[in-house]
C-alpha positions as YAML, in Angstrom:
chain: A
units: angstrom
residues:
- id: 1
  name: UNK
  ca: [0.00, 0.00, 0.00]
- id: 2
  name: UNK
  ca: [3.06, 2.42, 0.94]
- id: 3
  name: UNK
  ca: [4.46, 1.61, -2.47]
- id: 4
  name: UNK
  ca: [1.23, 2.10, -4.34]
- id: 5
  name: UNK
  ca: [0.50, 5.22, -2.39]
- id: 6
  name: UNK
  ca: [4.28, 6.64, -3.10]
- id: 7
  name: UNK
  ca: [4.16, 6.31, -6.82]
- id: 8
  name: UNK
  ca: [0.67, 8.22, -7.40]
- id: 9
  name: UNK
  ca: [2.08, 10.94, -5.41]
- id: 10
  name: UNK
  ca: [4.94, 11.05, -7.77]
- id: 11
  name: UNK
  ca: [3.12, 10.44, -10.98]
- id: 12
  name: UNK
  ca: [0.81, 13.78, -9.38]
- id: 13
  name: UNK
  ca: [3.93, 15.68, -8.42]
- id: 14
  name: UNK
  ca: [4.87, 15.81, -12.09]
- id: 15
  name: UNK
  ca: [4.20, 19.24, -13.94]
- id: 16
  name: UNK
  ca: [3.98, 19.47, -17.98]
- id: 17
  name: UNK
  ca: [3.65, 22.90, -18.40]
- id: 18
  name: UNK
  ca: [2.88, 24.13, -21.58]
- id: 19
  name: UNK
  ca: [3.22, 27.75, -23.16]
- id: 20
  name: UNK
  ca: [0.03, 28.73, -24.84]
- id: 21
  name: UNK
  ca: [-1.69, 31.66, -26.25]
- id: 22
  name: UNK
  ca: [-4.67, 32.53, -23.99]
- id: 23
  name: UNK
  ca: [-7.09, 33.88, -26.91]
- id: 24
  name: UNK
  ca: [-6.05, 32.14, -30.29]
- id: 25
  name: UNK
  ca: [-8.77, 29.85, -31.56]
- id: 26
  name: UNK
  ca: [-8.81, 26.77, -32.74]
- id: 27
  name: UNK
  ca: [-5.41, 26.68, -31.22]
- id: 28
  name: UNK
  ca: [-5.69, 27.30, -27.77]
- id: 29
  name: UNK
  ca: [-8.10, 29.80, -25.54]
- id: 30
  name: UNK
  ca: [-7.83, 30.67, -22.06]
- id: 31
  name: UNK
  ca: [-10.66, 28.08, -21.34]
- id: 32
  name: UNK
  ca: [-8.76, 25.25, -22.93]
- id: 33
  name: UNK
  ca: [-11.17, 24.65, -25.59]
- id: 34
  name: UNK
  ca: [-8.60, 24.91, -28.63]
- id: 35
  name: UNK
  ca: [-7.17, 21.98, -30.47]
- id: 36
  name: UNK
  ca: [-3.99, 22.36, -28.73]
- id: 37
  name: UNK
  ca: [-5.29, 22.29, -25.45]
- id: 38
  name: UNK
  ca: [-7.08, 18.93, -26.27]
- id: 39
  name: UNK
  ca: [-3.49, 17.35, -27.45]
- id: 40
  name: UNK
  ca: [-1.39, 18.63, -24.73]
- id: 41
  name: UNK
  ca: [-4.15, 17.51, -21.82]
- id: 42
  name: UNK
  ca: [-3.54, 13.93, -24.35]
- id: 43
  name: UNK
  ca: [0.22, 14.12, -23.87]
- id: 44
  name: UNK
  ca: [-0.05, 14.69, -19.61]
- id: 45
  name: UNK
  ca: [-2.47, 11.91, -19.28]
- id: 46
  name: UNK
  ca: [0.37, 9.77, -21.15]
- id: 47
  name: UNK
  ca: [3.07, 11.16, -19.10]
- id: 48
  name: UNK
  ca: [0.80, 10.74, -16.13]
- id: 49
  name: UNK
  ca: [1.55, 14.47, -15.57]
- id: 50
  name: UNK
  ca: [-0.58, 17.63, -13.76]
- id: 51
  name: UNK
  ca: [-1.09, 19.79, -17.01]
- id: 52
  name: UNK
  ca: [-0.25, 23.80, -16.02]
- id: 53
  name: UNK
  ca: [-0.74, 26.44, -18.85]
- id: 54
  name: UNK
  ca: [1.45, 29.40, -19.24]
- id: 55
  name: UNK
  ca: [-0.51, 31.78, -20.88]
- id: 56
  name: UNK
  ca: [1.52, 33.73, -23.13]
- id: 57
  name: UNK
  ca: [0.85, 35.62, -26.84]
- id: 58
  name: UNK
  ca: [3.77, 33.22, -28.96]
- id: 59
  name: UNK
  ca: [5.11, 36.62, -30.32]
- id: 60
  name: UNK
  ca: [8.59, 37.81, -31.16]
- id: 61
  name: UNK
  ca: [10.89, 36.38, -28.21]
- id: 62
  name: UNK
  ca: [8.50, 33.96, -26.42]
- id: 63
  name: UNK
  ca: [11.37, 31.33, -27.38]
- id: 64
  name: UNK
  ca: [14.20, 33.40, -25.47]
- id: 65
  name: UNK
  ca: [11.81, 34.33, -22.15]
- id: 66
  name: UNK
  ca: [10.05, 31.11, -21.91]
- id: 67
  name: UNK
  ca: [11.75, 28.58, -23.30]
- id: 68
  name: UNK
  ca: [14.89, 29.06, -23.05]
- id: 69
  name: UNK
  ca: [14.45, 30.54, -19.09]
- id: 70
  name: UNK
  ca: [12.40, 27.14, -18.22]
- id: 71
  name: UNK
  ca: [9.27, 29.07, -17.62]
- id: 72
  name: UNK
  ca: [7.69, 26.48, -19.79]
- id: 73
  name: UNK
  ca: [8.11, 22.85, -21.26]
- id: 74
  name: UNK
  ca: [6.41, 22.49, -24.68]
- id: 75
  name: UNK
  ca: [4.82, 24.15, -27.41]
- id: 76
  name: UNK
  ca: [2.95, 22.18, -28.75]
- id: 77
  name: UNK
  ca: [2.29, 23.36, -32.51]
- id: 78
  name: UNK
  ca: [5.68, 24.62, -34.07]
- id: 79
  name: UNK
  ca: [6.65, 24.41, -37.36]
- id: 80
  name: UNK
  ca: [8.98, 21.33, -37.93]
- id: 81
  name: UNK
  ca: [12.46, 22.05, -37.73]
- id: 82
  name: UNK
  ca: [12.02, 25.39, -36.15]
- id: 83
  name: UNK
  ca: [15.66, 26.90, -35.37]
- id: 84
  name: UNK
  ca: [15.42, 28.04, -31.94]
- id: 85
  name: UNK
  ca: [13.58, 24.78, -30.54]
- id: 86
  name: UNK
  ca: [14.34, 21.16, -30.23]
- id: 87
  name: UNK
  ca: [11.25, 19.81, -32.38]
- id: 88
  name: UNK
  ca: [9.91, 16.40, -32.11]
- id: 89
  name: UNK
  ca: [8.57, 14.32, -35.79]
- id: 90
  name: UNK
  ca: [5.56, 16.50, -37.43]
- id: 91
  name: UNK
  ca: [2.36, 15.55, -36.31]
- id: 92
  name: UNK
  ca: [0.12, 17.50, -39.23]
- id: 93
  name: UNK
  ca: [0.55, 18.52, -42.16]
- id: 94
  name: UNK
  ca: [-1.60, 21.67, -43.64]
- id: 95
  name: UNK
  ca: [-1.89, 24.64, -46.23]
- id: 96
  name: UNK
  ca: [-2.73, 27.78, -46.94]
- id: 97
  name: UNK
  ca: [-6.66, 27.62, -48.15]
- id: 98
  name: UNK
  ca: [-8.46, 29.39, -50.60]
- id: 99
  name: UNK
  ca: [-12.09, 30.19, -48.94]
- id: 100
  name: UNK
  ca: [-15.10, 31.24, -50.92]
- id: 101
  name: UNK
  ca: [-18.70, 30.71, -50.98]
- id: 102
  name: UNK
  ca: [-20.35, 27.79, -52.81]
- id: 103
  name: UNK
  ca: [-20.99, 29.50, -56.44]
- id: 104
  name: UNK
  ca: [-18.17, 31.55, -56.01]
- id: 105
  name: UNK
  ca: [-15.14, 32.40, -58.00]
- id: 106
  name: UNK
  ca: [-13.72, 29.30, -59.05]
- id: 107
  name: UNK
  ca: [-9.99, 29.88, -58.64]
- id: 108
  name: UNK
  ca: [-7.70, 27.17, -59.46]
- id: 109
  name: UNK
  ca: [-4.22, 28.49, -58.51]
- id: 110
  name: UNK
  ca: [-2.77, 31.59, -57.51]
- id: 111
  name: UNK
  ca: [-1.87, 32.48, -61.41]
- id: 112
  name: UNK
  ca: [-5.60, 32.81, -62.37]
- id: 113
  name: UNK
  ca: [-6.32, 35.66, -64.36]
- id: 114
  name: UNK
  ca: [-9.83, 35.95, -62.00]
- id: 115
  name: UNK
  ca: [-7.99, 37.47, -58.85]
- id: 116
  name: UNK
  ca: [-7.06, 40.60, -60.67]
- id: 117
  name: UNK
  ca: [-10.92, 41.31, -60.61]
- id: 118
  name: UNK
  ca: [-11.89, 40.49, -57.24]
- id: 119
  name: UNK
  ca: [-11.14, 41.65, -53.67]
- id: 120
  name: UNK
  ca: [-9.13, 39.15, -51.52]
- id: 121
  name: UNK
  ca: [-8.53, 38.86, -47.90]
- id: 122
  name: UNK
  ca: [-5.10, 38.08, -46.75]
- id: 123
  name: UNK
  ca: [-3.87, 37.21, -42.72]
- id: 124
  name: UNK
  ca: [-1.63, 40.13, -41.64]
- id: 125
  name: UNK
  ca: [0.97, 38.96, -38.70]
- id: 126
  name: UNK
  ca: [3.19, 41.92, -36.77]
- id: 127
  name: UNK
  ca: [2.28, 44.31, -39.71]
- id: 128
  name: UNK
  ca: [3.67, 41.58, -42.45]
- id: 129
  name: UNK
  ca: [1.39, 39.51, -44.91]
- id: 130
  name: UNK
  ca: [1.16, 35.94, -44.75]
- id: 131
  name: UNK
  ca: [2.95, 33.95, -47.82]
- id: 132
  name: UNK
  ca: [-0.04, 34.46, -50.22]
- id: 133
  name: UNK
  ca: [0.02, 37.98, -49.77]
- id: 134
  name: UNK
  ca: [3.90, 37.85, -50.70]
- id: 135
  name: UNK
  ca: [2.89, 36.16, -53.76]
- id: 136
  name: UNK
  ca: [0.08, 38.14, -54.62]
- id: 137
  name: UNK
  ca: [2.31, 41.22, -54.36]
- id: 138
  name: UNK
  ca: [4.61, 39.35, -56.67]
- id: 139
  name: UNK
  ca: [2.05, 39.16, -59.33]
- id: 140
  name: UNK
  ca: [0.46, 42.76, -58.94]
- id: 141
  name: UNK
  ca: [-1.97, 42.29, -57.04]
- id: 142
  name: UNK
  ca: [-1.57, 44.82, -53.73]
- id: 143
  name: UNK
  ca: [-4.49, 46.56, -55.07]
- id: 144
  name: UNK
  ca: [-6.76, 43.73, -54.34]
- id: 145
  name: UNK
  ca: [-5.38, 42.54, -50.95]
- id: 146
  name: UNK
  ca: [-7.90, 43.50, -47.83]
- id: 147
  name: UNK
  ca: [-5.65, 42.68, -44.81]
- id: 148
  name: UNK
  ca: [-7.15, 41.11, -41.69]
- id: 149
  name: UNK
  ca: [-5.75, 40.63, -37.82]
- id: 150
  name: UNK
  ca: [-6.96, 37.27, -37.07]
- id: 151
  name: UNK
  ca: [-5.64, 36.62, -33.45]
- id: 152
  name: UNK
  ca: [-7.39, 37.46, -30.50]
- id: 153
  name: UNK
  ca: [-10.82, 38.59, -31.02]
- id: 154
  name: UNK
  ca: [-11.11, 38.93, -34.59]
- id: 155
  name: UNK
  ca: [-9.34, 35.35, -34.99]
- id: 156
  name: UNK
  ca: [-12.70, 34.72, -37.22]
- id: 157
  name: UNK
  ca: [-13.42, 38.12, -39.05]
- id: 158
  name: UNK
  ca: [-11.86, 36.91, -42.86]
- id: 159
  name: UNK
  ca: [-13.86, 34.22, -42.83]
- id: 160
  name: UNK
  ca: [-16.81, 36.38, -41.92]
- id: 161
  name: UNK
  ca: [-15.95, 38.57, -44.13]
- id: 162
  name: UNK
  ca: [-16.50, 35.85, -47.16]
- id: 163
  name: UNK
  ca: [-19.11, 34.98, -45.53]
- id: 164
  name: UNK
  ca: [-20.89, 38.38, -46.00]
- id: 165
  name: UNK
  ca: [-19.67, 39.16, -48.83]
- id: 166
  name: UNK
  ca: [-17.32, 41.99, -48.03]
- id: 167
  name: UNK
  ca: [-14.56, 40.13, -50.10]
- id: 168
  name: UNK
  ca: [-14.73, 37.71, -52.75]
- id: 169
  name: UNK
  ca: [-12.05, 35.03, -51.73]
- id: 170
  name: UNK
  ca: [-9.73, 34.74, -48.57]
- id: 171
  name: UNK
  ca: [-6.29, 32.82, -48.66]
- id: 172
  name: UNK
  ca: [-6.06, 31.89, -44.75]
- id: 173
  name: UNK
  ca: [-4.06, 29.28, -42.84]
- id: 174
  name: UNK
  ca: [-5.85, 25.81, -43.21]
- id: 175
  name: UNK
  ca: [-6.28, 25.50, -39.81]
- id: 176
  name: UNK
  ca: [-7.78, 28.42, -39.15]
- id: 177
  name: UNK
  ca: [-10.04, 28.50, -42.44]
- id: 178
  name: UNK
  ca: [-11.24, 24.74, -42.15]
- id: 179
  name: UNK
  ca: [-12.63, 25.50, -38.04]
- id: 180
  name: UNK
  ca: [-14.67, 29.11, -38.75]
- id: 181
  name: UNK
  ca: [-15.79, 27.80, -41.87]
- id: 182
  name: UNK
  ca: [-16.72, 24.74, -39.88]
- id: 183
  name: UNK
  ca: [-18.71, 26.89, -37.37]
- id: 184
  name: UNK
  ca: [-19.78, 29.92, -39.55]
- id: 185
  name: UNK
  ca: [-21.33, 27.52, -42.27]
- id: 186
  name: UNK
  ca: [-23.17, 29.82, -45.07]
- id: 187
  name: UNK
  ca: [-21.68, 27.37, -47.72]
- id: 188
  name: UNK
  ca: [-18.06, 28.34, -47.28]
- id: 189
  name: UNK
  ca: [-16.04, 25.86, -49.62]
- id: 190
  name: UNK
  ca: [-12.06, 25.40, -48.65]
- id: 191
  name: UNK
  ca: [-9.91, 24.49, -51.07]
- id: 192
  name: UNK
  ca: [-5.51, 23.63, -51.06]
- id: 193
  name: UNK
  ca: [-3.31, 26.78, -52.72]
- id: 194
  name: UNK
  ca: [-1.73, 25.53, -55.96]
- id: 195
  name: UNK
  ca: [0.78, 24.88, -56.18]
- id: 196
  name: UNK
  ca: [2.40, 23.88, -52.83]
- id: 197
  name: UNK
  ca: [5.63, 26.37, -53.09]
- id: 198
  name: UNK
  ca: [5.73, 29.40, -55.53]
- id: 199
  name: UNK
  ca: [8.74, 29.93, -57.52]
- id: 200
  name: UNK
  ca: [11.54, 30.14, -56.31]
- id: 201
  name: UNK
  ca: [10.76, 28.76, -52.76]
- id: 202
  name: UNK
  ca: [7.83, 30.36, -51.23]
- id: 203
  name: UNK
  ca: [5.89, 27.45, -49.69]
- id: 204
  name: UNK
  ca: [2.23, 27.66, -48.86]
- id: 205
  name: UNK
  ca: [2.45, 24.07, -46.70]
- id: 206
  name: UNK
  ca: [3.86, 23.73, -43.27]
- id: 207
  name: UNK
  ca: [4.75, 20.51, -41.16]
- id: 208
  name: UNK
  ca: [3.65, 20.96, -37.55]
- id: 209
  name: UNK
  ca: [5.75, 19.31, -34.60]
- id: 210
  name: UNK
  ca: [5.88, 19.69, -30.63]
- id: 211
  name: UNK
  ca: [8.75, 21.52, -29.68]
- id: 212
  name: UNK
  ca: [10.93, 21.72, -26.39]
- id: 213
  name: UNK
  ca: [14.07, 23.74, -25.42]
- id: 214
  name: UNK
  ca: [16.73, 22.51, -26.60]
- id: 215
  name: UNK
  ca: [18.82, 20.05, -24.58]
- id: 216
  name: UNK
  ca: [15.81, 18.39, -23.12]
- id: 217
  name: UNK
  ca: [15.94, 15.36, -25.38]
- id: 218
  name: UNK
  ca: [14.68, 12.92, -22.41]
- id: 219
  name: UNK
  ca: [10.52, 14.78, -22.76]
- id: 220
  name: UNK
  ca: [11.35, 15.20, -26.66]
- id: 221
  name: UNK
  ca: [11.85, 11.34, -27.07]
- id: 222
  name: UNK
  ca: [8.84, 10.59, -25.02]
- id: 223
  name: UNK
  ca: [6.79, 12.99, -26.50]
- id: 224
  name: UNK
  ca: [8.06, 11.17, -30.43]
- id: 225
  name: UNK
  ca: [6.44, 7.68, -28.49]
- id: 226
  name: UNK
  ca: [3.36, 9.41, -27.74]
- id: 227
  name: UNK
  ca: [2.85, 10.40, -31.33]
- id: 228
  name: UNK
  ca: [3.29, 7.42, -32.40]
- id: 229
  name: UNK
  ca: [1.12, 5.54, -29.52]
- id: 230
  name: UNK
  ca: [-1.72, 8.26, -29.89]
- id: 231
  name: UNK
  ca: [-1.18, 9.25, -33.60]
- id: 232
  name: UNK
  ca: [-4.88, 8.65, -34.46]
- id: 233
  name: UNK
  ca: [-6.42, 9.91, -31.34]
- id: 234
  name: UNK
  ca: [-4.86, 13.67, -32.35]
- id: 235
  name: UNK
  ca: [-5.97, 12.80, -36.03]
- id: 236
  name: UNK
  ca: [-9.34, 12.59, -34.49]
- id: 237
  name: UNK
  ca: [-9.30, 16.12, -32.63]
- id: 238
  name: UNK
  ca: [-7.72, 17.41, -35.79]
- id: 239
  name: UNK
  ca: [-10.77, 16.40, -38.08]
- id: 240
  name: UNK
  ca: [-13.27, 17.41, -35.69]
- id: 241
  name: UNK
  ca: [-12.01, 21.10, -35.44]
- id: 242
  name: UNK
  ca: [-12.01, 20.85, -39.51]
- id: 243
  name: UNK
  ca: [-8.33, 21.03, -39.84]
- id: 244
  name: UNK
  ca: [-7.60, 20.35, -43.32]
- id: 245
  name: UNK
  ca: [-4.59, 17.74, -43.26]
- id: 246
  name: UNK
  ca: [-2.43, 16.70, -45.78]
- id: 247
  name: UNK
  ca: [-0.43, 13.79, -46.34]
- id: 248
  name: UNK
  ca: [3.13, 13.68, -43.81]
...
């Protein structure tokens, strides 16, 4: 009974404690309804740890003050390979979307002669467009871009906006386009950017991984067993908040 006793008390004394943005749905919201807070309350079961968020915006230098100081274990979506962080196999695989209304422009790649007649919403991050509003510029286009700030409280407004018809076509991360359009409805159709990378290396896909501080390979191995052990349980909370996946 001592022995019993002993190890829950040391399974419980274990903290996984995971950086997160408070107010960035579907990833993760202060009241842990995201995507992301659904996998990483998956991972502390398996680790048989007490799950702590550390609310924090993932900005310019979360890496350096949280991270890197051991305020925080995991992130748990990173882009693969990320520089700064010791990243685990990818777990997804997604695109940049193009998101109209069924009946819509029918827009097969970003070449089509249609976009120069249409107005198109674009993500804007720290003042800077997203890759499809690089490549739009590329091709002329700056005239036609509407730019929309979808973290925090207007996380869904370009989706509304197709939606109501205040632009003709959005080109939004998948993740983000495939859960409002989920939860909006009115029709919205999603479809993959063509092609994946635009010439000469401007990709419109991104593998996503977990991602601890470097040196801490001992939680980065176990966390590359529970993707493996669990890799169609986080499929499954994937789908249901309409992430559009593609293959790994």
């Amino acid at each position: 009974l001592l022995l019993i006793t002993t190890v829950g008390v040391e399974a419980q004394t274990r903290e996984l404690r995971v950086c997160a943005d408070p107010n960035n749905m579907p990833f993760s919201s202060r009241d842990q309804t995201g995507f992301e807070n659904r996998i990483a309350a998956l991972v502390a079961r398996d680790l048989s740890a007490r799950l702590t968020f550390v609310w924090q915006r993932m900005g310019r230098g979360f890496v350096r003050e949280y991270l890197d100081k051991a305020q925080c274990d995991l992130v748990v979506g990173i882009p693969t390979n990320y520089r700064s962080i010791l990243t685990t196999s990818p777990y997804y695989r997604s695109s940049y979307v193009f998101v109209s209304k069924q009946g819509g422009p029918v827009i097969p790649s970003l070449d089509s002669p249609a976009l120069h007649r249409l107005k198109i919403g674009i993500q804007v991050l720290d003042e800077q467009y997203t890759p499809p509003g690089e490549a739009l510029a590329r091709r002329g286009l700056q005239g036609e871009i509407v730019g929309f700030d979808t973290i925090g409280e207007g996380a869904d407004s370009i989706i509304r906006a197709v939606a109501d018809q205040k632009v003709n076509l959005a080109i939004v991360w998948g993740p983000v386009a495939g859960y409002f359009a989920k939860t909006i409805g009115h029709d919205l159709k999603v479809t993959p950017v063509e092609p994946e990378v635009d010439p000469p290396g401007l990709p419109f896909t991104f593998a996503i991984s977990m991602g601890v501080r470097k040196g801490h390979l001992a939680l980065r191995d176990q966390l590359e067993k529970i993707l493996m052990d669990r890799g169609s349980d986080i499929r499954a909370i994937l789908n249901e908040y309409g992430v559009p996946q593609l293959p790994l």
